[in-house]
Amino acid sequence: MPGPKTATPTPPASLHSAGDPLHKGEGKDWYPSGLEHIWLPYAQMKTAPLPLPVVRTEGTRIYLADGRELIDGIASWWTACHGYNHPHIRQAVQKQLEVMPHVMFGGLVHEQALTLASRLAAMLPGDLDRVFFTDSGSVAVEVAMKMAIQYWLNAGQGKRETFVYFRGGYHGDTLATMAISDETGMHQAFAGLLHRHLVADLPEDEESEAALVTLLERHADTIAGIIVEPLIQGAGGMRFHDPSVLTRLRRLADHFDLLLIFDEIFTGFARTGTMFACESADVVPDIITLSKALTGGTLPLAATVARKKVFNAFWSDDPMHALMHGPTYMANALGCAAANASLDLFEDGGRLKQVACIESSLKQGLATCRDLPGVVDVRVRGAVGVVELEHIEDLNGLRSAFVEKGTFIRPVGSVIYLAPALTIGQDDIVRLTQAIADVLRERR
Ligand SMILES: *Cc1c(COP(=O)(O)O)cnc(C)c1O
C-alpha cells in the first residue's frame, strides 16, 4: 500500500513547461504552486485540462491571467444574472461590509435578512411566505426535504420519508440530494448509501401520467412529497417540459395529499422568461427552493420558502415540532445585501424584457446548428439555449475548443448550452452562438 507521501501525484508536466498560462516574471506563482494543493469539482484531476486562471470579471467578460478575454456563455453556473461586478450590487455589499459582514442567526436577526425575506414572500405566488435561509442550493433542497418529512410527523401522520423525483432531474450533490437526482453516472460511487426514493417520468402525456398515478397509488402513504425542477431540468441535461406538467403535478399532489416541492434554483429569477417558472403554469408549490441567481452571482446564499400550511405544522408548544436546522453562515448579511440589491435590479421589469430578446436571439443564432452533423435537438426557452448532440465523446476537447474561440461554454453530458447573463448584448449572443456552430462544424 502506498503511503500518503508516495501517493502524492506530481503536478502536471505542462504546468512547468510551455503550458503555463500566466505571464512570466510577474511573481504570480500562485497558479503553479496552488494547483498542487487544490481539488477541483467534477474533475478527474489527472486528466482534466488545466483550469483557466481568472484575474478579473466584468459584465459578460472573464479576463484570464495571460490577457485573453472570454465571453461568458453560462454566467458562472447561471448565477451572474446581471453580469459580473454590477455596480449596484457591489456598492450594496461594500456598504454592508462596513457595518456588519455577518452575525449568527441563532437568537439574532438583521435588516438585510428580514428585508430579503419579506421581499421574497411578496414576489413569490400564493402564500409562499416563510423563508429559511441557507448557504447553498443543495442544503436548501435538504431543508425542503426535512420540512416535508417533519410536516407529516408533526401532523401525526407517521413516517413519510420517500420522495418522488423525475428522470433527468438534478437537485444537488449532498448525500440526501444525490438520492433524488437522476445522475446515475455522476453519483454511482455512492449508490449503495442512498435512500431509495421513487423515480418517475415527468407526466408529459397520458401514458406517463397514468404510470405516475399507479406509482402514487401504490406508495402514497409513505411519500412525503414530489420534487421537480419546473419547466427546465438544468444540470441533468437542460431538458424542457410544458407548463401543463406542473398543473398535472399540482393536481396529483392535491389528490394524493402530498407536498409539492419546486426546485427553482436553476429556473428562478427570470431565467425561463417569468420571474419564477411556477408562474408560467399559475401553480403554487408547497415549498420552493432558490439559490444560484439569488445574489446575482456575488455570494453564496440560498432560501427554502414554505407555504403557510407547511409552516403551521411546525407552530406548536412542543419543542419537538421545531425545524432542527441552522447552518453557521445562514442569512449571511453580505449575501442578503447582495440579494436585496439584485432584487432591486429586477424591479422595473427590464430584465424580463431582456430575457424575451435573448430568447429570440438564441433561437435565431442556434437555428443553423439544427442541420449540423451529430445534432439531435436545438431548443430555446427564456435565456437558455441548448444544442443537444447524439453524444459528446471528447467533452474536454470541446470545452477547450470554445476557449480557443474566445468564449466560455461548458458542455455537460450530451448538451452544449448557453445560459448567459440576462444583461448580455446582442453582439455577444451572436458570437456565442457562432462559436457553437463553428466548433460543431470543425468537429471532424
Ligand atoms: C445547482 C443546483 C442545485 C445545487 O445547488 P448548490 O449550490 O450547487 O448546492 C440544486 N438544484 C438545482 C436545480 C440546481 O441547479
XYZ file of C-alpha atoms in Angstrom, residues 57-59 81-92 296 298 341-342 345 351 423:
22
model
C -14.565 39.704 -14.429
C -16.803 42.445 -15.768
C -20.264 42.266 -17.325
C -27.763 37.224 -13.893
C -26.901 40.944 -14.064
C -23.398 40.322 -15.398
C -20.305 40.314 -13.228
C -19.444 43.186 -10.878
C -22.718 45.009 -11.242
C -22.063 48.391 -9.595
C -25.353 48.395 -7.687
C -24.678 45.008 -6.067
C -21.049 45.873 -5.453
C -21.986 49.064 -3.638
C -24.578 47.289 -1.506
C -26.676 37.909 -8.705
C -21.943 37.572 -5.814
C -29.547 44.702 -4.448
C -30.113 42.023 -7.068
C -32.401 45.341 -10.439
C -34.822 42.037 -17.099
C -27.831 41.712 -19.490
